[in-house]
Short mmCIF file of C-alpha atoms and ligand atoms in Angstrom, two decimals:
data_model
loop_
_atom_site.label_atom_id
_atom_site.label_comp_id
_atom_site.label_asym_id
_atom_site.label_seq_id
_atom_site.Cartn_x
_atom_site.Cartn_y
_atom_site.Cartn_z
CA MET A 118 -6.53 -186.69 -64.78
CA ARG A 119 -4.69 -189.99 -64.80
CA VAL A 120 -1.48 -191.36 -66.16
CA GLY A 121 -0.93 -195.03 -66.81
CA ARG A 122 1.53 -196.80 -64.59
CA ALA A 123 3.62 -197.66 -67.64
CA LEU A 124 4.10 -194.00 -68.48
CA ILE A 125 5.16 -193.20 -64.93
CA LEU A 126 7.62 -196.08 -64.85
CA ALA A 127 8.98 -195.06 -68.24
CA GLN A 128 9.40 -191.51 -67.00
CA ARG A 129 11.22 -192.69 -63.91
CA GLY A 130 13.47 -194.86 -66.07
CA ARG A 131 14.37 -191.90 -68.28
CA LEU A 132 15.26 -189.81 -65.28
CA ALA A 133 17.30 -192.55 -63.69
CA SER A 134 19.25 -193.13 -66.88
CA ALA A 135 19.94 -189.40 -67.13
CA GLY A 136 21.83 -189.92 -63.88
CA GLN A 137 19.80 -187.41 -61.88
CA ARG A 138 20.69 -187.94 -58.30
CA TRP A 139 18.06 -185.79 -56.63
CA ARG A 140 14.46 -186.09 -57.62
CA SER A 141 13.74 -182.44 -56.82
CA SER A 142 15.97 -181.51 -59.76
CA MET A 143 13.52 -183.33 -62.00
CA PRO A 144 11.70 -181.23 -64.57
CA ALA A 145 8.13 -180.34 -63.70
CA VAL A 146 5.49 -183.07 -63.89
CA GLU A 147 4.42 -184.65 -67.18
CA PRO A 148 1.77 -182.56 -68.96
CA SER A 149 -0.80 -185.32 -68.46
CA GLU A 150 -0.33 -185.19 -64.68
CA PRO A 151 -2.19 -182.69 -62.46
CA GLN A 152 -0.77 -179.22 -62.90
CA LEU A 153 -0.35 -176.56 -60.22
CA PRO A 154 -2.67 -173.58 -60.71
CA PRO A 155 -0.92 -170.64 -62.38
CA PHE A 156 0.78 -168.21 -59.99
CA ASN A 157 2.39 -164.91 -60.76
CA HIS A 158 5.72 -165.06 -58.98
CA THR A 159 9.22 -165.76 -60.24
CA PRO A 160 11.60 -167.02 -57.57
CA ALA A 161 15.02 -165.40 -57.37
CA PRO A 162 17.67 -167.64 -58.93
CA TYR A 163 19.29 -169.60 -56.11
CA GLN A 164 23.01 -168.95 -55.97
CA GLY A 165 24.06 -170.45 -52.64
CA PRO A 166 25.82 -173.73 -51.87
CA SER A 167 24.45 -176.81 -53.62
CA LYS A 168 21.96 -179.09 -51.97
CA GLU A 169 24.62 -181.78 -51.61
CA GLU A 170 26.93 -179.32 -49.84
CA VAL A 171 24.16 -178.13 -47.53
CA TYR A 172 23.24 -181.70 -46.68
CA ALA A 173 26.88 -182.53 -45.90
CA LEU A 174 27.21 -179.43 -43.69
CA ARG A 175 24.02 -180.26 -41.88
CA LYS A 176 25.14 -183.84 -41.25
CA GLN A 177 28.53 -182.74 -39.98
CA TYR A 178 27.63 -179.69 -37.92
CA LEU A 179 24.04 -180.10 -36.79
CA SER A 180 22.56 -182.44 -34.23
CA PRO A 181 21.94 -185.99 -35.44
CA ALA A 182 18.55 -185.62 -33.77
CA LEU A 183 17.36 -183.52 -36.71
CA PHE A 184 15.19 -185.48 -39.09
CA HIS A 185 13.94 -184.62 -42.55
CA HIS A 186 11.16 -185.66 -44.83
CA PHE A 187 12.11 -187.82 -47.83
CA LYS A 188 15.16 -190.03 -48.31
CA ASP A 189 16.47 -187.56 -50.88
CA PRO A 190 15.77 -184.39 -48.92
CA ILE A 191 14.29 -181.35 -50.55
CA MET A 192 16.01 -177.97 -50.22
CA ILE A 193 13.58 -175.08 -49.96
CA THR A 194 15.00 -171.69 -50.74
CA GLU A 195 11.97 -169.45 -51.21
CA GLY A 196 8.33 -169.20 -50.24
CA LYS A 197 5.47 -167.07 -51.51
CA MET A 198 1.99 -167.32 -49.97
CA GLN A 199 0.82 -170.97 -50.30
CA TYR A 200 3.80 -172.06 -52.40
CA LEU A 201 7.38 -173.11 -51.78
CA TYR A 202 10.27 -173.16 -54.26
CA ASP A 203 13.27 -175.48 -54.21
CA ASP A 204 16.83 -174.60 -55.12
CA LYS A 205 16.08 -175.35 -58.79
CA GLY A 206 13.13 -172.95 -58.80
CA ARG A 207 10.50 -175.69 -58.87
CA ARG A 208 7.20 -174.70 -57.25
CA TYR A 209 5.30 -176.84 -54.74
CA LEU A 210 1.93 -176.45 -53.09
CA ASP A 211 2.71 -176.28 -49.38
CA ALA A 212 0.05 -178.41 -47.71
CA PHE A 213 1.80 -178.43 -44.33
CA ALA A 214 2.75 -174.77 -43.78
CA GLY A 215 6.06 -175.30 -42.00
CA ILE A 216 4.28 -177.66 -39.61
CA VAL A 217 1.08 -175.62 -39.29
CA THR A 218 2.96 -172.40 -38.69
CA VAL A 219 2.66 -170.27 -41.80
CA SER A 220 -0.84 -169.00 -41.18
CA VAL A 221 -1.42 -166.12 -43.59
CA GLY A 222 1.09 -167.08 -46.32
CA HIS A 223 4.83 -167.39 -46.84
CA CYS A 224 6.48 -163.97 -46.82
CA HIS A 225 3.08 -162.28 -46.56
CA PRO A 226 3.77 -158.70 -47.68
CA GLY A 227 2.06 -157.15 -44.63
CA VAL A 228 4.10 -159.24 -42.20
CA VAL A 229 7.37 -158.69 -44.08
CA ASP A 230 6.71 -154.96 -44.13
CA ALA A 231 5.94 -154.73 -40.42
CA VAL A 232 9.03 -156.74 -39.49
CA LYS A 233 11.22 -154.68 -41.80
CA ARG A 234 9.96 -151.36 -40.47
CA GLN A 235 10.38 -152.39 -36.84
CA SER A 236 13.83 -153.90 -37.51
CA GLU A 237 15.02 -150.58 -38.85
CA LEU A 238 13.68 -148.74 -35.80
CA LEU A 239 14.44 -150.93 -32.78
CA GLN A 240 15.15 -154.64 -32.62
CA HIS A 241 15.36 -155.33 -28.93
CA THR A 242 15.43 -153.94 -25.41
CA THR A 243 13.38 -156.45 -23.32
CA THR A 244 10.39 -155.45 -21.22
CA ILE A 245 12.46 -153.46 -18.71
CA TYR A 246 11.57 -150.38 -20.79
CA LEU A 247 8.26 -149.39 -22.30
CA ASN A 248 7.66 -149.98 -25.98
CA PRO A 249 4.39 -149.50 -27.86
CA GLN A 250 4.54 -152.73 -29.90
CA ILE A 251 4.08 -155.19 -27.02
CA ALA A 252 1.39 -153.08 -25.34
CA LEU A 253 -0.65 -152.58 -28.51
CA TYR A 254 -0.20 -156.22 -29.47
CA ALA A 255 -1.42 -157.48 -26.08
CA LYS A 256 -4.59 -155.42 -26.48
CA GLU A 257 -5.19 -156.45 -30.08
CA LEU A 258 -4.63 -160.13 -29.29
CA THR A 259 -6.76 -160.27 -26.16
CA ASP A 260 -9.53 -158.32 -27.94
CA ARG A 261 -9.93 -161.45 -30.04
CA LEU A 262 -10.56 -163.71 -27.04
CA PRO A 263 -13.88 -164.25 -25.27
CA GLY A 264 -14.79 -163.88 -21.61
CA ASN A 265 -12.24 -162.65 -19.14
CA LEU A 266 -9.20 -163.85 -21.11
CA LYS A 267 -7.63 -160.42 -21.10
CA VAL A 268 -4.00 -160.71 -19.99
CA ALA A 269 -1.16 -161.86 -22.26
CA TYR A 270 2.36 -163.05 -21.54
CA PHE A 271 4.65 -163.43 -24.54
CA VAL A 272 7.24 -166.14 -24.94
CA ASN A 273 9.05 -167.71 -27.91
CA SER A 274 7.69 -171.21 -28.47
CA GLY A 275 4.71 -173.42 -27.86
CA SER A 276 6.66 -175.49 -25.33
CA GLU A 277 7.47 -172.40 -23.29
CA ALA A 278 3.86 -171.28 -23.43
CA ASN A 279 2.60 -174.64 -22.18
CA ASP A 280 5.25 -174.80 -19.44
CA MET A 281 4.12 -171.39 -18.25
CA ALA A 282 0.42 -172.32 -18.44
CA MET A 283 1.01 -175.39 -16.29
CA MET A 284 3.00 -173.39 -13.77
CA MET A 285 0.23 -170.80 -13.54
CA ALA A 286 -2.36 -173.55 -13.09
CA ARG A 287 -0.35 -174.99 -10.21
CA LEU A 288 0.26 -171.64 -8.56
CA TYR A 289 -3.35 -170.54 -8.90
CA SER A 290 -5.00 -173.77 -7.77
CA GLY A 291 -2.54 -174.77 -5.09
CA ASN A 292 -2.71 -178.28 -6.55
CA TYR A 293 -0.05 -180.13 -8.49
CA ASP A 294 -1.58 -182.75 -10.76
CA ILE A 295 -2.21 -181.89 -14.40
CA LEU A 296 -4.51 -183.99 -16.56
CA ALA A 297 -3.75 -184.48 -20.24
CA LEU A 298 -4.88 -186.74 -23.03
CA ARG A 299 -3.13 -189.78 -24.39
CA ASN A 300 -1.93 -189.09 -27.94
CA CYS A 301 -1.45 -185.39 -27.16
CA TYR A 302 1.56 -183.28 -28.13
CA HIS A 303 2.41 -180.18 -26.13
CA GLY A 304 6.13 -179.68 -26.75
CA MET A 305 9.64 -180.92 -26.19
CA SER A 306 10.88 -179.07 -23.09
CA GLU A 307 11.40 -181.25 -20.05
CA GLY A 308 8.03 -180.21 -18.66
CA THR A 309 6.01 -180.55 -21.83
CA MET A 310 7.68 -183.81 -22.87
CA GLY A 311 6.18 -185.22 -19.69
CA VAL A 312 2.75 -184.09 -20.81
CA THR A 313 3.15 -185.22 -24.41
CA ALA A 314 1.79 -188.75 -24.71
CA HIS A 315 3.55 -190.41 -27.64
CA SER A 316 6.46 -192.81 -27.16
CA THR A 317 7.96 -191.31 -30.33
CA TRP A 318 8.61 -188.03 -28.56
CA LYS A 319 9.58 -189.25 -25.10
CA PHE A 320 13.16 -189.77 -23.99
CA ASN A 321 14.07 -192.17 -21.25
CA VAL A 322 14.64 -189.46 -18.63
CA PRO A 323 12.67 -188.50 -15.54
CA GLN A 324 9.60 -186.66 -16.80
CA GLY A 325 5.91 -186.32 -16.32
CA PHE A 326 5.88 -186.00 -12.54
CA GLY A 327 2.34 -185.04 -11.56
CA ILE A 328 0.94 -185.64 -15.05
CA ARG A 329 -2.03 -188.01 -15.39
CA HIS A 330 -3.06 -189.14 -18.84
CA THR A 331 -6.67 -189.93 -19.52
CA LEU A 332 -8.52 -191.76 -22.31
CA ASN A 333 -8.24 -190.08 -25.66
CA PRO A 334 -11.70 -189.18 -26.98
CA ASN A 335 -10.80 -190.26 -30.52
CA PRO A 336 -14.04 -190.65 -32.51
CA TYR A 337 -12.39 -193.02 -35.03
CA THR A 338 -10.40 -195.47 -32.89
CA GLY A 339 -11.73 -194.76 -29.39
CA ALA A 340 -13.91 -197.25 -27.53
CA PHE A 341 -16.87 -194.87 -27.24
CA GLY A 342 -16.95 -193.52 -30.78
CA ASN A 343 -18.06 -189.89 -30.89
CA ASP A 344 -19.68 -189.87 -27.45
CA GLY A 345 -17.58 -187.29 -25.58
CA LYS A 346 -19.46 -187.66 -22.30
CA ARG A 347 -18.49 -191.32 -21.98
CA TYR A 348 -14.78 -190.55 -22.41
CA ALA A 349 -15.18 -187.73 -19.89
CA GLU A 350 -16.16 -190.30 -17.25
CA ASP A 351 -12.55 -191.48 -17.33
CA VAL A 352 -11.41 -188.01 -16.25
CA LYS A 353 -13.63 -188.27 -13.18
CA ASP A 354 -12.18 -191.70 -12.47
CA VAL A 355 -8.58 -190.52 -12.84
CA ILE A 356 -9.22 -187.54 -10.54
CA SER A 357 -10.62 -189.78 -7.84
CA THR A 358 -8.11 -192.63 -8.17
CA SER A 359 -4.82 -191.11 -9.31
CA THR A 360 -4.74 -187.67 -7.66
CA PRO A 361 -5.33 -186.39 -4.12
CA GLY A 362 -8.83 -185.46 -5.31
CA GLY A 363 -7.89 -181.97 -6.39
CA VAL A 364 -6.08 -181.07 -9.59
CA ALA A 365 -4.16 -178.08 -10.88
CA GLY A 366 -5.63 -178.28 -14.33
CA PHE A 367 -6.43 -180.01 -17.57
CA ILE A 368 -4.64 -179.33 -20.84
CA ALA A 369 -5.74 -180.39 -24.32
CA GLU A 370 -5.35 -179.43 -27.93
CA THR A 371 -8.78 -178.72 -29.33
CA ILE A 372 -7.96 -180.87 -32.36
CA GLN A 373 -4.88 -183.02 -31.78
CA GLY A 374 -2.22 -182.06 -34.30
CA VAL A 375 0.92 -184.19 -34.16
CA GLY A 376 -1.32 -187.05 -33.00
CA GLY A 377 -2.90 -187.12 -36.47
CA SER A 378 -5.50 -184.34 -36.72
CA VAL A 379 -7.81 -185.99 -34.21
CA PRO A 380 -10.89 -183.99 -33.19
CA LEU A 381 -12.16 -184.52 -29.66
CA ALA A 382 -15.45 -186.43 -29.51
CA ASP A 383 -18.57 -184.28 -29.37
CA GLY A 384 -19.43 -182.90 -25.96
CA TYR A 385 -16.09 -183.90 -24.43
CA LEU A 386 -14.69 -180.54 -23.41
CA PRO A 387 -17.84 -179.12 -21.73
CA ALA A 388 -18.15 -182.24 -19.57
CA VAL A 389 -14.45 -182.33 -18.66
CA TYR A 390 -14.17 -178.60 -17.98
CA ASP A 391 -16.97 -178.94 -15.39
CA MET A 392 -15.24 -181.87 -13.69
CA VAL A 393 -11.84 -180.18 -13.62
CA ARG A 394 -13.21 -176.95 -12.17
CA GLU A 395 -15.12 -178.91 -9.56
CA ALA A 396 -11.79 -180.52 -8.59
CA GLY A 397 -10.25 -177.05 -8.14
CA GLY A 398 -8.36 -176.99 -11.42
CA VAL A 399 -8.18 -174.64 -14.38
CA CYS A 400 -8.76 -175.54 -18.03
CA ILE A 401 -5.98 -174.92 -20.53
CA ALA A 402 -6.64 -174.91 -24.28
CA ASP A 403 -3.56 -175.49 -26.41
CA GLU A 404 -4.37 -173.48 -29.55
CA VAL A 405 -0.87 -173.74 -30.95
CA GLN A 406 -2.18 -175.35 -34.16
CA THR A 407 -5.90 -174.61 -34.10
CA GLY A 408 -5.97 -170.87 -33.43
CA PHE A 409 -6.28 -167.83 -35.69
CA GLY A 410 -9.16 -169.12 -37.76
CA ARG A 411 -7.64 -172.41 -38.88
CA THR A 412 -10.72 -174.45 -38.04
CA GLY A 413 -12.84 -172.13 -40.20
CA THR A 414 -16.05 -172.01 -38.19
CA ASN A 415 -14.42 -170.19 -35.30
CA TYR A 416 -11.34 -168.11 -34.58
CA TRP A 417 -10.33 -170.49 -31.75
CA GLY A 418 -10.64 -174.25 -31.74
CA PHE A 419 -12.18 -174.38 -28.25
CA GLN A 420 -15.18 -172.40 -29.53
CA ASN A 421 -16.14 -175.40 -31.66
CA GLN A 422 -16.99 -177.24 -28.43
CA GLY A 423 -18.73 -174.24 -26.84
CA VAL A 424 -16.31 -173.81 -23.92
CA VAL A 425 -14.25 -170.93 -22.58
CA PRO A 426 -10.91 -171.99 -21.07
CA ASP A 427 -9.09 -170.29 -18.20
CA ILE A 428 -5.76 -170.26 -20.02
CA VAL A 429 -5.06 -170.33 -23.76
CA THR A 430 -1.64 -171.09 -25.21
CA MET A 431 -0.63 -170.02 -28.72
CA ALA A 432 2.40 -170.37 -30.97
CA LYS A 433 3.09 -171.36 -34.59
CA GLY A 434 0.41 -169.51 -36.61
CA ILE A 435 0.50 -166.55 -34.22
CA GLY A 436 3.73 -165.35 -35.86
CA ASN A 437 3.49 -166.80 -39.39
CA GLY A 438 6.97 -168.24 -38.76
CA LEU A 439 8.41 -165.67 -36.36
CA PRO A 440 9.56 -167.05 -33.00
CA LEU A 441 6.52 -165.85 -31.10
CA ALA A 442 4.16 -167.52 -28.63
CA ALA A 443 1.72 -166.39 -25.97
CA VAL A 444 -0.17 -167.39 -22.88
CA VAL A 445 -3.45 -165.56 -22.43
CA THR A 446 -5.40 -165.85 -19.21
CA THR A 447 -7.63 -164.02 -16.76
CA PRO A 448 -6.33 -161.15 -14.57
CA GLU A 449 -6.80 -163.35 -11.47
CA ILE A 450 -4.72 -166.23 -12.78
CA ALA A 451 -2.11 -163.87 -14.26
CA GLN A 452 -1.70 -162.27 -10.84
CA THR A 453 -0.14 -165.48 -9.45
CA LEU A 454 3.02 -164.82 -11.46
CA ALA A 455 3.52 -161.48 -9.71
CA GLN A 456 4.50 -163.20 -6.43
CA ARG A 457 8.08 -163.54 -7.76
CA LEU A 458 10.00 -162.00 -10.63
CA HIS A 459 9.43 -163.69 -13.94
CA PHE A 460 11.38 -162.78 -17.01
CA ASN A 461 11.77 -163.90 -20.61
CA THR A 462 14.51 -162.13 -22.59
CA TYR A 463 12.98 -162.35 -26.05
CA GLY A 464 9.32 -162.63 -25.04
CA GLY A 465 7.51 -159.55 -26.37
CA ASN A 466 10.41 -158.56 -28.62
CA PRO A 467 9.30 -155.52 -30.65
CA VAL A 468 10.08 -157.11 -34.04
CA CYS A 469 8.05 -160.25 -33.24
CA CYS A 470 5.23 -158.19 -31.76
CA ALA A 471 5.11 -156.01 -34.87
CA GLY A 472 4.95 -159.21 -36.95
CA GLY A 473 2.27 -160.66 -34.67
CA ARG A 474 0.16 -157.53 -35.08
CA ALA A 475 0.52 -157.77 -38.86
CA VAL A 476 -0.65 -161.41 -38.70
CA LEU A 477 -3.81 -160.38 -36.82
CA GLN A 478 -4.42 -157.69 -39.41
CA ALA A 479 -3.86 -160.11 -42.30
CA VAL A 480 -6.23 -162.67 -40.78
CA ASP A 481 -8.92 -159.97 -40.71
CA GLU A 482 -8.19 -158.16 -43.97
CA ASP A 483 -7.51 -161.23 -46.12
CA GLY A 484 -10.63 -163.04 -44.87
CA ILE A 485 -8.44 -165.90 -43.66
CA GLN A 486 -11.02 -167.56 -41.39
CA ALA A 487 -13.73 -167.53 -44.07
CA ASN A 488 -11.25 -168.92 -46.58
CA ALA A 489 -10.24 -171.69 -44.17
CA ALA A 490 -13.93 -172.61 -43.89
CA LYS A 491 -14.55 -172.48 -47.64
CA VAL A 492 -11.45 -174.33 -48.87
CA GLY A 493 -11.51 -176.64 -45.83
CA ASP A 494 -15.09 -177.72 -46.58
CA LEU A 495 -14.20 -178.36 -50.19
CA LEU A 496 -11.14 -180.41 -49.24
CA LEU A 497 -13.14 -182.40 -46.71
CA GLU A 498 -15.71 -183.21 -49.36
CA ARG A 499 -13.04 -184.13 -51.92
CA MET A 500 -11.15 -186.33 -49.44
CA ARG A 501 -14.41 -188.09 -48.55
CA GLY A 502 -14.88 -188.69 -52.26
CA LEU A 503 -11.42 -190.27 -52.40
CA GLN A 504 -12.30 -192.35 -49.34
CA GLU A 505 -15.20 -193.87 -51.27
CA LYS A 506 -12.86 -194.73 -54.11
CA HIS A 507 -9.77 -195.93 -52.23
CA SER A 508 -10.29 -198.49 -49.47
CA ILE A 509 -6.91 -197.65 -47.96
CA ILE A 510 -8.43 -194.43 -46.61
CA GLY A 511 -9.99 -195.39 -43.29
CA ASP A 512 -11.01 -191.99 -42.02
CA VAL A 513 -11.26 -188.40 -43.20
CA ARG A 514 -11.68 -185.83 -40.45
CA GLY A 515 -11.07 -182.39 -39.11
CA GLN A 516 -12.37 -178.90 -39.55
CA GLY A 517 -11.37 -176.02 -41.78
CA LEU A 518 -7.74 -176.34 -42.79
CA MET A 519 -6.89 -178.75 -39.98
CA LEU A 520 -7.62 -182.02 -41.75
CA GLY A 521 -6.51 -185.62 -41.36
CA VAL A 522 -6.68 -188.60 -43.71
CA GLU A 523 -5.95 -191.87 -41.91
CA MET A 524 -4.52 -194.70 -43.99
CA VAL A 525 -5.35 -198.27 -42.95
CA LYS A 526 -4.56 -201.69 -44.34
CA ASP A 527 -8.04 -202.86 -43.51
CA ARG A 528 -11.09 -200.82 -42.59
CA ALA A 529 -12.32 -203.35 -40.03
CA SER A 530 -9.09 -203.80 -38.07
CA LYS A 531 -7.89 -200.21 -38.77
CA GLU A 532 -4.34 -201.56 -38.95
CA PRO A 533 -2.10 -198.58 -39.83
CA ALA A 534 -0.81 -198.43 -43.42
CA ALA A 535 2.39 -196.56 -42.57
CA ALA A 536 4.59 -197.73 -45.48
CA GLU A 537 1.89 -196.83 -48.00
CA THR A 538 1.53 -193.41 -46.39
CA GLY A 539 5.24 -192.82 -46.99
CA GLN A 540 4.93 -193.98 -50.61
CA VAL A 541 2.02 -191.64 -51.33
CA MET A 542 3.84 -188.77 -49.64
CA GLN A 543 6.87 -189.32 -51.87
CA ARG A 544 4.70 -189.47 -55.00
CA LEU A 545 2.89 -186.29 -53.97
CA ARG A 546 6.22 -184.54 -53.71
CA GLU A 547 7.04 -185.63 -57.25
CA LEU A 548 3.69 -184.23 -58.36
CA GLY A 549 4.37 -180.91 -56.62
CA VAL A 550 2.60 -181.24 -53.27
CA LEU A 551 4.35 -181.17 -49.90
CA ILE A 552 2.02 -182.72 -47.36
CA GLY A 553 2.46 -183.57 -43.68
CA LYS A 554 2.01 -186.81 -41.82
CA GLY A 555 1.54 -187.73 -38.21
CA GLY A 556 -0.21 -189.99 -35.76
CA LEU A 557 1.46 -192.45 -33.42
CA HIS A 558 2.06 -194.84 -36.33
CA GLY A 559 2.82 -192.20 -38.98
CA ASN A 560 -0.20 -193.25 -41.04
CA VAL A 561 -2.22 -190.04 -41.06
CA PHE A 562 -1.85 -187.38 -43.73
CA ARG A 563 -2.07 -183.94 -42.23
CA ILE A 564 -3.46 -181.30 -44.57
CA LYS A 565 -2.77 -177.96 -42.92
CA PRO A 566 -1.67 -175.49 -45.57
CA PRO A 567 -1.15 -171.75 -45.27
CA MET A 568 -4.70 -170.44 -44.95
CA CYS A 569 -4.49 -168.40 -48.16
CA ILE A 570 -4.79 -171.63 -50.19
CA THR A 571 -7.36 -171.41 -53.01
CA THR A 572 -10.08 -173.74 -54.26
CA ASP A 573 -7.95 -174.33 -57.40
CA ASP A 574 -5.10 -175.48 -55.16
CA ALA A 575 -7.53 -177.79 -53.35
CA GLU A 576 -8.66 -179.34 -56.65
CA PHE A 577 -5.03 -179.80 -57.68
CA LEU A 578 -4.19 -181.44 -54.36
CA THR A 579 -7.17 -183.78 -54.76
CA GLU A 580 -6.14 -184.83 -58.28
CA ALA A 581 -2.56 -185.41 -57.20
CA PHE A 582 -3.73 -187.41 -54.18
CA ASP A 583 -6.07 -189.48 -56.33
CA LEU A 584 -3.28 -190.28 -58.77
CA ALA A 585 -0.79 -191.17 -56.02
CA LEU A 586 -3.34 -193.45 -54.35
CA SER A 587 -4.25 -195.09 -57.66
CA GLU A 588 -0.61 -195.99 -58.25
CA LEU A 589 -0.17 -197.78 -54.92
C1 PLP B 1046 -0.28 -178.43 -30.18
C2 PLP B 1046 1.14 -178.08 -29.94
N1 PLP B 1046 1.50 -177.57 -28.77
C3 PLP B 1046 2.78 -177.23 -28.51
C4 PLP B 1046 3.77 -177.42 -29.44
C5 PLP B 1046 5.19 -177.06 -29.14
O1 PLP B 1046 5.54 -175.94 -29.84
P1 PLP B 1046 7.09 -175.59 -30.08
O2 PLP B 1046 7.63 -176.58 -31.04
O3 PLP B 1046 7.02 -174.18 -30.63
O4 PLP B 1046 7.76 -175.63 -28.76
C6 PLP B 1046 3.44 -177.96 -30.69
C7 PLP B 1046 4.47 -178.18 -31.71
O5 PLP B 1046 4.28 -178.88 -32.68
C8 PLP B 1046 2.09 -178.31 -30.94
O6 PLP B 1046 1.71 -178.83 -32.10
#
């Protein structure tokens, strides 16, 4: 489905002359443009302050560090499964899931129900008293992990989970140095900012003491292509040249998220896990984005490389939007924390645990992992089709519903096409798709929708993408 450029320009002209200040208040797309699949939900009429008022309040009373997508920001007031609604009631396909967080669907009825029921019963006490929710949840969550990963510690965010994982690694190993990958993202606390390897996310403050960054095994831009074992050699080199010879651990996302949906080259993790363990360290898998079936083939991203970590960190999709995160490890490693008191006020909160249990149930009952595989495969195929058609697409990659489309000015030099990425993103919004972007240069589309997305949604996304690319 295509529209001529003249029609689009004419449409824009009409809207501009009608004096519409915000594009999201535009009527739905032209009939000749791709149409969202039908969906049986009517959003409640929005009756709160106007978008302009909300924007002014935000600018006056919230940190200037907050950033938003789009020059004319969009105000989202409702969500239902894979769709979002703006203040005017317009529906969008959510292809980014609240930054890879809404796993089983916006306002999933099972999760809403569980949270509601628990909120009416007991909202909070902390772990100083017994409560069934946290105990049952710890069992249900660890039942889904392989090997001896049988002890959970609940916190509130991915950054907290990774901070705790690194502390456990240090306490358990008796070593200090932590190895991480360039281009990784593990959070924004002081500790995790030091691990994160993107200038975009690093402030000029002391950070990263004891962190050693190694070559990123990026199959698209890395020096060794998809040969994971060759990148792993760098880990050996860093251990022997930049550390006392022993390390506390190694942390990696199993597909880099913020870094632009970058899978690790084949065979990388098995080789590195061996080296790290030989150097006395433990292996930490950051499953904050990749867990809970998102990669389709497996429940956990690390399983795609055939390894079993010593510590797994989780956040985002674990709570479908609730402030919930976890560190799961072996009883031996968990024991290290018992040498002092350790406490987290909200960690294991009964409402979040009830919600987390409902997420696990929804993943199982709704066939979320199988759907991520099915729709993810279709999207991968469709994006590869678009790659053949549009030379600006340099790479299409990922697994399940953790996909990346890298935009380049030139396929040989791989020079990032960041401005064009922004243009396409804006056009997609106009067409009714909210997509994510990432990568060090902001030139990678990140397709990571709620995992209840359908094949019809995927076809719609493809048509909209095709149109937006054709108009560049
Ligand atoms: C892979 C990964 N780890 C950790 C984090 C940090 O999580 P949070 O923002 O909840 O602290 C993120 C956030 O984007 C992430 O993508």
